[in-house]
mmCIF file of C-alpha atoms and ligand atoms in Angstrom:
data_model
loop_
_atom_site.group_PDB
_atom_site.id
_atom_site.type_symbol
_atom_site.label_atom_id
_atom_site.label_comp_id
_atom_site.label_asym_id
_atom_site.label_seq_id
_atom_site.Cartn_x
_atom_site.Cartn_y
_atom_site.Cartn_z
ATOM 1 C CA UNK N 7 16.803 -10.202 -7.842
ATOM 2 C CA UNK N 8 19.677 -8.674 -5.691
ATOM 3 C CA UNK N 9 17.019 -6.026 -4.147
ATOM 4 C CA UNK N 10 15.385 -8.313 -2.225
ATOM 5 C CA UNK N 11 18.662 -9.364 -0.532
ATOM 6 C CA UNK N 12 19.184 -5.192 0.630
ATOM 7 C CA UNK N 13 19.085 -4.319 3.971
ATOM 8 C CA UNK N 14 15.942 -2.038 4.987
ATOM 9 C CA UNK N 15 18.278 0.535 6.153
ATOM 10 C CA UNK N 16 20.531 0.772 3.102
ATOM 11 C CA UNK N 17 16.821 0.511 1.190
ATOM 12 C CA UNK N 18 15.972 3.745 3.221
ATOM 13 C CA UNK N 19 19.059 5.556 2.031
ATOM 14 C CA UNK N 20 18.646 4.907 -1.791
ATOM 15 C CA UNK N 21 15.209 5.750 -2.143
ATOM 16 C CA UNK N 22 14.215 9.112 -3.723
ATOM 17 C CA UNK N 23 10.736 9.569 -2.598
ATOM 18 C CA UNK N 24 10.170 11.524 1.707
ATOM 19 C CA UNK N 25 6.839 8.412 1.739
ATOM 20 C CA UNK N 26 9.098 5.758 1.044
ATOM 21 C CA UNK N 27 12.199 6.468 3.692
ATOM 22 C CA UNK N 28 9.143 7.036 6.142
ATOM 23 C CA UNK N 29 7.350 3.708 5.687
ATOM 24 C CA UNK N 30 10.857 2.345 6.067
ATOM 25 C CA UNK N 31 11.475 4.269 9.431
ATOM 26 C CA UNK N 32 8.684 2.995 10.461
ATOM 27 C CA UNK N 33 8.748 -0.592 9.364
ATOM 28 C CA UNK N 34 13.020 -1.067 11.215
ATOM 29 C CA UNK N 35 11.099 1.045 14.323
ATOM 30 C CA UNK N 36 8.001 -0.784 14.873
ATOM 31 C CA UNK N 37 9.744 -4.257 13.380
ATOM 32 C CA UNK N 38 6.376 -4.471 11.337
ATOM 33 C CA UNK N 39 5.860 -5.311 7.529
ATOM 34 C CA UNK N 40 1.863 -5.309 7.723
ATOM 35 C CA UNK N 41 -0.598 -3.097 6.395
ATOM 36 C CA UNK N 42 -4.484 -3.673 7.323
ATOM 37 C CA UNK N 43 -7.329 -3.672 4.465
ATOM 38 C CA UNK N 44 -9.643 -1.979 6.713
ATOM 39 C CA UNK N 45 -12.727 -2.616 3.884
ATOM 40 C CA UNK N 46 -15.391 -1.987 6.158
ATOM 41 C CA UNK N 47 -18.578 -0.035 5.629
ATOM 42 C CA UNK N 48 -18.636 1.895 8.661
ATOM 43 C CA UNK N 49 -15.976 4.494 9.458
ATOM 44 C CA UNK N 50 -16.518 4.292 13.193
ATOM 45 C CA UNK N 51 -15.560 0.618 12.533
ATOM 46 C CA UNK N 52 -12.653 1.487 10.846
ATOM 47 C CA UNK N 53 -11.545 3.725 13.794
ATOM 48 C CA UNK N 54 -11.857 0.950 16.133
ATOM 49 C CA UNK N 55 -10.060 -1.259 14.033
ATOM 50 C CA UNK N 56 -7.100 1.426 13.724
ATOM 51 C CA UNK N 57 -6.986 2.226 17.394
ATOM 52 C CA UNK N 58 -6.670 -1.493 18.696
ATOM 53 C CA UNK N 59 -4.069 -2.512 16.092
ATOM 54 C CA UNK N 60 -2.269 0.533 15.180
ATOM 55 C CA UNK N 61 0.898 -0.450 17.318
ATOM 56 C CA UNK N 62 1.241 -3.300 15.019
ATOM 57 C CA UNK N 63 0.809 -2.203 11.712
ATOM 58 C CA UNK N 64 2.934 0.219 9.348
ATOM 59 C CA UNK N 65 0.187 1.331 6.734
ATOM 60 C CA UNK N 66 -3.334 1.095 7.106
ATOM 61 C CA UNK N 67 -5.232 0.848 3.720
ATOM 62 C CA UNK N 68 -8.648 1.880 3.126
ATOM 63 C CA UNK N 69 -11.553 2.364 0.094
ATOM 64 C CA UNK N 70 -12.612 5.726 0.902
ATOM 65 C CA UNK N 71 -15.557 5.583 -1.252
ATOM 66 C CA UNK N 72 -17.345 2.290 0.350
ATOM 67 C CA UNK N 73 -17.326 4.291 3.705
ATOM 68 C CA UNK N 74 -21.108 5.235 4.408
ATOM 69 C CA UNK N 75 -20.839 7.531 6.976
ATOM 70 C CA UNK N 76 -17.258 9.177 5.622
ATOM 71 C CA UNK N 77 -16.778 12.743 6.848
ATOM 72 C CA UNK N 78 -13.816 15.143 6.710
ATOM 73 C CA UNK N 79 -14.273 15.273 10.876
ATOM 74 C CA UNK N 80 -13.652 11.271 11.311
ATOM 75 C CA UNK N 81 -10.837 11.353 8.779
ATOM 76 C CA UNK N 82 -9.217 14.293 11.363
ATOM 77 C CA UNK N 83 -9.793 11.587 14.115
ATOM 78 C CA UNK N 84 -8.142 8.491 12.102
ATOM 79 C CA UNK N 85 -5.143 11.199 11.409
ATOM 80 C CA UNK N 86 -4.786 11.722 14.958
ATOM 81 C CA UNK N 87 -4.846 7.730 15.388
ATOM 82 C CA UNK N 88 -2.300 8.074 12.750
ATOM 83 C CA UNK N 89 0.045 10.370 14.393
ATOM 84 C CA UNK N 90 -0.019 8.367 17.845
ATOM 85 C CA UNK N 91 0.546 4.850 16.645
ATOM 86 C CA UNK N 92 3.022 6.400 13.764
ATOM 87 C CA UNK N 93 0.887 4.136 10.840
ATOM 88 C CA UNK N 94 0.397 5.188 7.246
ATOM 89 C CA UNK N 95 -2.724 6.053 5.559
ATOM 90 C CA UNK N 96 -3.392 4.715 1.772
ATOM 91 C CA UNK N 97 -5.961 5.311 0.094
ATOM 92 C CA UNK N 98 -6.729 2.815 -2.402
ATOM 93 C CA UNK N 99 -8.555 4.782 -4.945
ATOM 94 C CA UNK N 100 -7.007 2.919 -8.175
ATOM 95 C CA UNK N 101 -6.733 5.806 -10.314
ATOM 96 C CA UNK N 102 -7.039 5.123 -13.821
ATOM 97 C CA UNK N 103 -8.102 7.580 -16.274
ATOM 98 C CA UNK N 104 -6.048 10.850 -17.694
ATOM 99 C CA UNK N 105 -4.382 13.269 -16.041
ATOM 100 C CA UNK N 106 -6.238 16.328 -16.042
ATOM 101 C CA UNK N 107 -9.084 14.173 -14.450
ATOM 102 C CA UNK N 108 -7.274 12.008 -11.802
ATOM 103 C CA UNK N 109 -5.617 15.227 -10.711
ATOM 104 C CA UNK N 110 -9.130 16.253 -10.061
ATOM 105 C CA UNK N 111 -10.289 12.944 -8.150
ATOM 106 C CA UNK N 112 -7.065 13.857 -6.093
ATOM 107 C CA UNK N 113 -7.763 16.982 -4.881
ATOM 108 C CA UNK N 114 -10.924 18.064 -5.075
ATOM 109 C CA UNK N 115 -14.753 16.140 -4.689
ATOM 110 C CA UNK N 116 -16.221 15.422 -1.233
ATOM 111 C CA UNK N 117 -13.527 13.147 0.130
ATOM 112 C CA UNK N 118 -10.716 15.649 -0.402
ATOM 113 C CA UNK N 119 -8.078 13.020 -0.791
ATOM 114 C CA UNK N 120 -4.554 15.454 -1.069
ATOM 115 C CA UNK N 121 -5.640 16.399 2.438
ATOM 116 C CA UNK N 122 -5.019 13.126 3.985
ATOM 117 C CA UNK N 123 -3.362 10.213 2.262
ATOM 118 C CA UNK N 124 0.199 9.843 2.741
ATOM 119 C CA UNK N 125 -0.002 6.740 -0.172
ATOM 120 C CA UNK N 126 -2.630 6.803 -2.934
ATOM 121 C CA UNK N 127 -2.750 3.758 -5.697
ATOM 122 C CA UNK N 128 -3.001 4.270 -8.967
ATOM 123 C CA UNK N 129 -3.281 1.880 -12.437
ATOM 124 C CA UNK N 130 -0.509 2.733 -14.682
ATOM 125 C CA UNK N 131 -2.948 1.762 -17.895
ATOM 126 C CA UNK N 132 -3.258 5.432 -19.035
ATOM 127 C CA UNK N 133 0.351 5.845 -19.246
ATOM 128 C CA UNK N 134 3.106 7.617 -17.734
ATOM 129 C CA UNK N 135 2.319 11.255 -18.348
ATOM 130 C CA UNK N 136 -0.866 10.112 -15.686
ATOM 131 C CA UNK N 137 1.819 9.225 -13.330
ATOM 132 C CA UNK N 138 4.044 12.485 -13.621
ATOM 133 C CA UNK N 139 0.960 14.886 -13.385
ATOM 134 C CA UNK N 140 -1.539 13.320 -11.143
ATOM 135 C CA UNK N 141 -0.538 15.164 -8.071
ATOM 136 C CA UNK N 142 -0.031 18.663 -10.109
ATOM 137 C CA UNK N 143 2.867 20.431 -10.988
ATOM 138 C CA UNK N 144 6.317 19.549 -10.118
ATOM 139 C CA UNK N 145 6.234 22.083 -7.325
ATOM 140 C CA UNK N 146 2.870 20.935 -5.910
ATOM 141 C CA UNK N 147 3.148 20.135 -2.396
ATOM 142 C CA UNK N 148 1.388 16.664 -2.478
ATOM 143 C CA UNK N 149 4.658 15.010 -4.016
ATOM 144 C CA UNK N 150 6.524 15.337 -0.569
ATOM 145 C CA UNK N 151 3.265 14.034 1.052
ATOM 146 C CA UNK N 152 1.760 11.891 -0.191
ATOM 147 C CA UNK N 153 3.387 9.016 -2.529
ATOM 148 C CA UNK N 154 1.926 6.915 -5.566
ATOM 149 C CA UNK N 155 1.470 3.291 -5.224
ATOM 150 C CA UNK N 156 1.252 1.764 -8.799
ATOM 151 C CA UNK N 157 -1.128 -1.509 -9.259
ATOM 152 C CA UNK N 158 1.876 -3.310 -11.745
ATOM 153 C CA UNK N 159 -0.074 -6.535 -11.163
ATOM 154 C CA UNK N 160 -3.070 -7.808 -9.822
ATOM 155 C CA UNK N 161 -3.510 -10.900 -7.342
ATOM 156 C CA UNK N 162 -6.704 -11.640 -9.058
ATOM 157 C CA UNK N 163 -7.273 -15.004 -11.513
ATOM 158 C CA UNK N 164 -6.634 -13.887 -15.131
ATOM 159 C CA UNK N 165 -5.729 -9.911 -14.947
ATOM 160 C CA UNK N 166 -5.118 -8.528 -17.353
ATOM 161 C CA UNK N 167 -1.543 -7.246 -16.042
ATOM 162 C CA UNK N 168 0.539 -9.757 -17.855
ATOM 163 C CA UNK N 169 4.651 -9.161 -17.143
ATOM 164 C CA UNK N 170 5.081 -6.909 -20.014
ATOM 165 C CA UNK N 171 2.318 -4.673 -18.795
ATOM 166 C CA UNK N 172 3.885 -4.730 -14.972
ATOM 167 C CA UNK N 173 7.386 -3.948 -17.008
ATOM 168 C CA UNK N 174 6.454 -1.422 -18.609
ATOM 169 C CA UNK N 175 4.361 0.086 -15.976
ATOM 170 C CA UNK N 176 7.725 -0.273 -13.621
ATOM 171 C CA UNK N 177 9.552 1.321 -16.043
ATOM 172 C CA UNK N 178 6.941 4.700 -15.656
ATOM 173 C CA UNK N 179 7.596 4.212 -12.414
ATOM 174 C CA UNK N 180 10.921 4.596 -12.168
ATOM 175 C CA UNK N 181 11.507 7.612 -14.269
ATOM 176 C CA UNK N 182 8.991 9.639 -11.740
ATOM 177 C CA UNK N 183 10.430 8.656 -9.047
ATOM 178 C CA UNK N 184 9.335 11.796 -7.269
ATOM 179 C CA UNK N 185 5.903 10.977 -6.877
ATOM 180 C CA UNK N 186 5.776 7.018 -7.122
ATOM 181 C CA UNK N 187 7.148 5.545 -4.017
ATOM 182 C CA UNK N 188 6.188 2.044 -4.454
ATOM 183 C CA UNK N 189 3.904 -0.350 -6.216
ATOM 184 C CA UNK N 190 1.745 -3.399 -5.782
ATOM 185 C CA UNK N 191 2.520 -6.828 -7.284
ATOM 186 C CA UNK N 192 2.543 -10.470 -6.772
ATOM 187 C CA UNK N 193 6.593 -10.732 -8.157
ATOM 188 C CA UNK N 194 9.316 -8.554 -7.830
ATOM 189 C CA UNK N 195 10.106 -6.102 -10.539
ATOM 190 C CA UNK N 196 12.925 -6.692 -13.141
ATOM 191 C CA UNK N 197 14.971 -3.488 -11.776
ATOM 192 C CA UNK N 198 16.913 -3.958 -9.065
ATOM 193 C CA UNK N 199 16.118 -0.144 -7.739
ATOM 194 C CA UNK N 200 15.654 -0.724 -4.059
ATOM 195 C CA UNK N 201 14.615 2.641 -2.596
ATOM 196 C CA UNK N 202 11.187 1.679 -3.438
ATOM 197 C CA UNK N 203 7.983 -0.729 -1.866
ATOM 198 C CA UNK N 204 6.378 -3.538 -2.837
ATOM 199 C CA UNK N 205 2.900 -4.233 -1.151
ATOM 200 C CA UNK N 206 1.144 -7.646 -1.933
ATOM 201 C CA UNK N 207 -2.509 -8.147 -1.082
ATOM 202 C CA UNK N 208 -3.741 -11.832 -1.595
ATOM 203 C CA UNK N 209 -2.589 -12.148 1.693
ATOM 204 C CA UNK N 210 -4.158 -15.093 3.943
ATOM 205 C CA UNK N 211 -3.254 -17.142 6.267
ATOM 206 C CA UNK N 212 -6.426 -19.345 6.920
ATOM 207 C CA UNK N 213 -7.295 -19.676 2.917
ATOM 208 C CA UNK N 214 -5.007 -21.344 1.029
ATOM 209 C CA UNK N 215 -7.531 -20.893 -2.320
ATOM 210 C CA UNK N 216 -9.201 -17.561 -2.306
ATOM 211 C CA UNK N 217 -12.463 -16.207 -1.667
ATOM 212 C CA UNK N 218 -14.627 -18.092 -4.945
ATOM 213 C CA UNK N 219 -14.681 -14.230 -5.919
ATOM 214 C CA UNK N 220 -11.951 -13.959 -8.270
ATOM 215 C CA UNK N 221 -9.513 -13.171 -5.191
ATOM 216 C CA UNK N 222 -6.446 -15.405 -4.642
ATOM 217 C CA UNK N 223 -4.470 -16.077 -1.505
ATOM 218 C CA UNK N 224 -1.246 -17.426 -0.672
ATOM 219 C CA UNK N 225 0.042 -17.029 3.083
ATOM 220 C CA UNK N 226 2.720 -14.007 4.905
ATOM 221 C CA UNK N 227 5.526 -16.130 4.126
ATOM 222 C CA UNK N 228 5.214 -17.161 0.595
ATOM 223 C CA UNK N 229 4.134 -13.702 -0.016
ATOM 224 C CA UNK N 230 7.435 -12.532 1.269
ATOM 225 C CA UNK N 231 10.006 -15.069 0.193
ATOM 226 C CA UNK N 232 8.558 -16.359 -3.198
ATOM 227 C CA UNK N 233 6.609 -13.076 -4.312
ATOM 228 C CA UNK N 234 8.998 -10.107 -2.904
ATOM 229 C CA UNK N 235 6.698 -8.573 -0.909
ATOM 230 C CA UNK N 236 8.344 -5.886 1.399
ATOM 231 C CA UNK N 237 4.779 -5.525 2.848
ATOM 232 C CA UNK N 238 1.673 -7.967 2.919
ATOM 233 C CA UNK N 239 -1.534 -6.389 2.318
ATOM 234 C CA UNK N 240 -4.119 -7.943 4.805
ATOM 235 C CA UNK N 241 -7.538 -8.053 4.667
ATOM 236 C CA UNK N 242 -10.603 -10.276 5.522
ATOM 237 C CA UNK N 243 -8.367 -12.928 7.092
ATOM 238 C CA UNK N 244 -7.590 -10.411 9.898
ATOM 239 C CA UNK N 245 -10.553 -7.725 10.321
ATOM 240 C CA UNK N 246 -13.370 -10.566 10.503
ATOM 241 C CA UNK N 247 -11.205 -12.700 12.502
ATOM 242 C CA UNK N 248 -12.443 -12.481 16.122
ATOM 243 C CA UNK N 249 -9.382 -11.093 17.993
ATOM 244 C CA UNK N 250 -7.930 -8.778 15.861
ATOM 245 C CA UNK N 251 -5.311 -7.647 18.054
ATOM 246 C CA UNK N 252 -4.142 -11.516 18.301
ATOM 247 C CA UNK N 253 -4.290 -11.896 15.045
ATOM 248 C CA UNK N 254 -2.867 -8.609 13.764
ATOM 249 C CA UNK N 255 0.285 -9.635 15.966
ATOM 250 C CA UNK N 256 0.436 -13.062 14.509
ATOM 251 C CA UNK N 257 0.297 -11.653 10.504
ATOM 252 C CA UNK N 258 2.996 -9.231 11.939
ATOM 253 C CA UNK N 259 5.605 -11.705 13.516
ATOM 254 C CA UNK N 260 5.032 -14.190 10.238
ATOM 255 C CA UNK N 261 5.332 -10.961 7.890
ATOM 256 C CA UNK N 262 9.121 -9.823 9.781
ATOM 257 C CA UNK N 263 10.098 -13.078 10.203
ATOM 258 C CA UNK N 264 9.957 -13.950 6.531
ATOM 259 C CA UNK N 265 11.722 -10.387 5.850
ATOM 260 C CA UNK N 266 14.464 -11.003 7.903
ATOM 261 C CA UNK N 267 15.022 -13.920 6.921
ATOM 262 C CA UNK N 268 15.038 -12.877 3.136
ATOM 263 C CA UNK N 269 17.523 -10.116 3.569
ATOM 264 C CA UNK N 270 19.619 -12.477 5.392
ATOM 265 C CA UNK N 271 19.641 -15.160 2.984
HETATM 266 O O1 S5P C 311 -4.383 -6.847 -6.901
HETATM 267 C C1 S5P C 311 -4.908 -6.410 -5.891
HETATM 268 C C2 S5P C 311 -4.687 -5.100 -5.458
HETATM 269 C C3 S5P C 311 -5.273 -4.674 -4.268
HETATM 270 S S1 S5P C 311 -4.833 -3.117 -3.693
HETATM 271 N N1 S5P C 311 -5.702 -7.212 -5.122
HETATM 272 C C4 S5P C 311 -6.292 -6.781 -3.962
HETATM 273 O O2 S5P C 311 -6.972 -7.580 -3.316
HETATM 274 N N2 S5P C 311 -6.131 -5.481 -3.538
HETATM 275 C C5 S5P C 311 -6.798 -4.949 -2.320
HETATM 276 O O3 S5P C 311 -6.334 -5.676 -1.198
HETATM 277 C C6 S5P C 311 -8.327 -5.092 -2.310
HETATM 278 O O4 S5P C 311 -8.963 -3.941 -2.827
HETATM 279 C C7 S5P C 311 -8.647 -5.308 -0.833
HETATM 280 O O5 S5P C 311 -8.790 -4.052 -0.188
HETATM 281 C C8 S5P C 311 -7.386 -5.980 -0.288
HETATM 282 C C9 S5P C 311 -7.505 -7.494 -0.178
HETATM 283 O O6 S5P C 311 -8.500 -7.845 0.735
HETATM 284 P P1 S5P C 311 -8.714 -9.357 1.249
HETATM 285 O O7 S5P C 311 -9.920 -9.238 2.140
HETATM 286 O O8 S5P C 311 -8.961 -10.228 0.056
HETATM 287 O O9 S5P C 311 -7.470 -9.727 2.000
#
């Protein structure tokens, strides 16, 4: 696949979506291809985590609904985080049902989601009028803001997202390219469209097998080279770990390494 050979900065210039030519800003800038799973219960926690190793990471991702003590005033605070280290925010809600109803699971509810996620995943199962209208109308402000991350394939044992369901579901992708601005997968896509992101998650450096869960690992590099990844997805291997920092900076040097060497190959 000839994408993965493109240079970030001629990646920036052909995609179509304002998320996607930021994350790559940020990713040439900060010489970083790692977001953070921050999947802890406590949003103070998640805080910490985000102030210590925001200068490392490009995207932190976070389950806004396993937060207990989740309030509109602590999502201000990780925004300001945000802002000073220059990281992402995705929310990794998984959208999955019609239109009319994600578009209310978007905006509305206690967590407020538009308000704050620049990247927001979503299943492309219910089809691709979901993906056109989940953010609103075509002049809703949320498409310059905040992008959609489709789930084409899952790095659990036997999903259900075979390679004609991740085709297809790239395919949807594609054609609304104004609100999708990347997806999540274990292999690269069949189109060679480069303006867009791929995150893997699955990433792992100390557990070669997985977590006896269902969960599957491989490590930064053979997420990179072998599975496309533009950007590992890190989780329990680095926020239980007991120097985070350390180990954030370790996942990030293995992460650019491998993507450097990939577009140079
Ligand atoms: O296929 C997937 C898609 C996602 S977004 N598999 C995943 O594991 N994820 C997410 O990545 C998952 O919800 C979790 O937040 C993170 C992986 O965490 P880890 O602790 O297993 O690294």
């Amino acid at each position: 696949n000839p994408r993965l050979h493109v240079s970030l900065d001629e990646r920036r210039s052909s995609s179509k979506h304002p998320v996607a030519s930021r994350l790559f800003d940020l990713m040439i800038a900060k010489k970083s291809n790692l977001c953070v799973a921050a999947d802890f219960s406590s949003f103070d926690e998640v805080i910490k985590l985000a102030e210590s190793i925001g200068p490392k990471i490009v995207v932190l991702k976070i389950h806004v609904d396993i937060l207990e003590d989740f309030t509109l005033a602590k999502m201000k605070q990780l925004k300001k985080v945000a802002k000073s280290h220059e990281f992402l925010i995705m929310e990794d809600r998984k959208f999955a049902d019609i239109a009319n109803t994600v578009h209310q699971q978007f905006h509305g509810g206690v967590y407020q989601i538009s308000e704050w996620a620049d990247l927001v995943t979503a299943h492309p199962l219910p089809g691709p009028e979901m993906i056109t209208h989940m953010f609103g109308d075509s002049s809703s402000d949320s498409r310059d803001t905040c992008g959609c991350v489709l789930i084409l394939e899952m790095s659990t044992k036997n999903a259900l997202t075979n390679p004609d369901y991740a085709k297809e579901g790239a395919k949807w992708g594609l054609m609304a390219s104004d609100v999708v601005a990347g997806f999540v997968a274990q292999s690269p896509p069949d189109s060679d469209f480069s303006g867009w992101i791929q995150f893997t998650p699955g990433v792992n450096s100390a557990s070669k097998t997985g977590d006896s869960k269902g969960q599957q690992y491989c490590s930064p590099a053979e997420a990179v080279l072998e599975r496309g990844a533009d950007i590992i997805i890190v989780g329990r291997g680095l926020i239980n770990s007991s120097d985070v920092v350390a180990t954030a900076e370790n996942y990030r040097t293995e992460g650019w390494a491998a993507l450097t060497q990939r577009i140079t190959n």
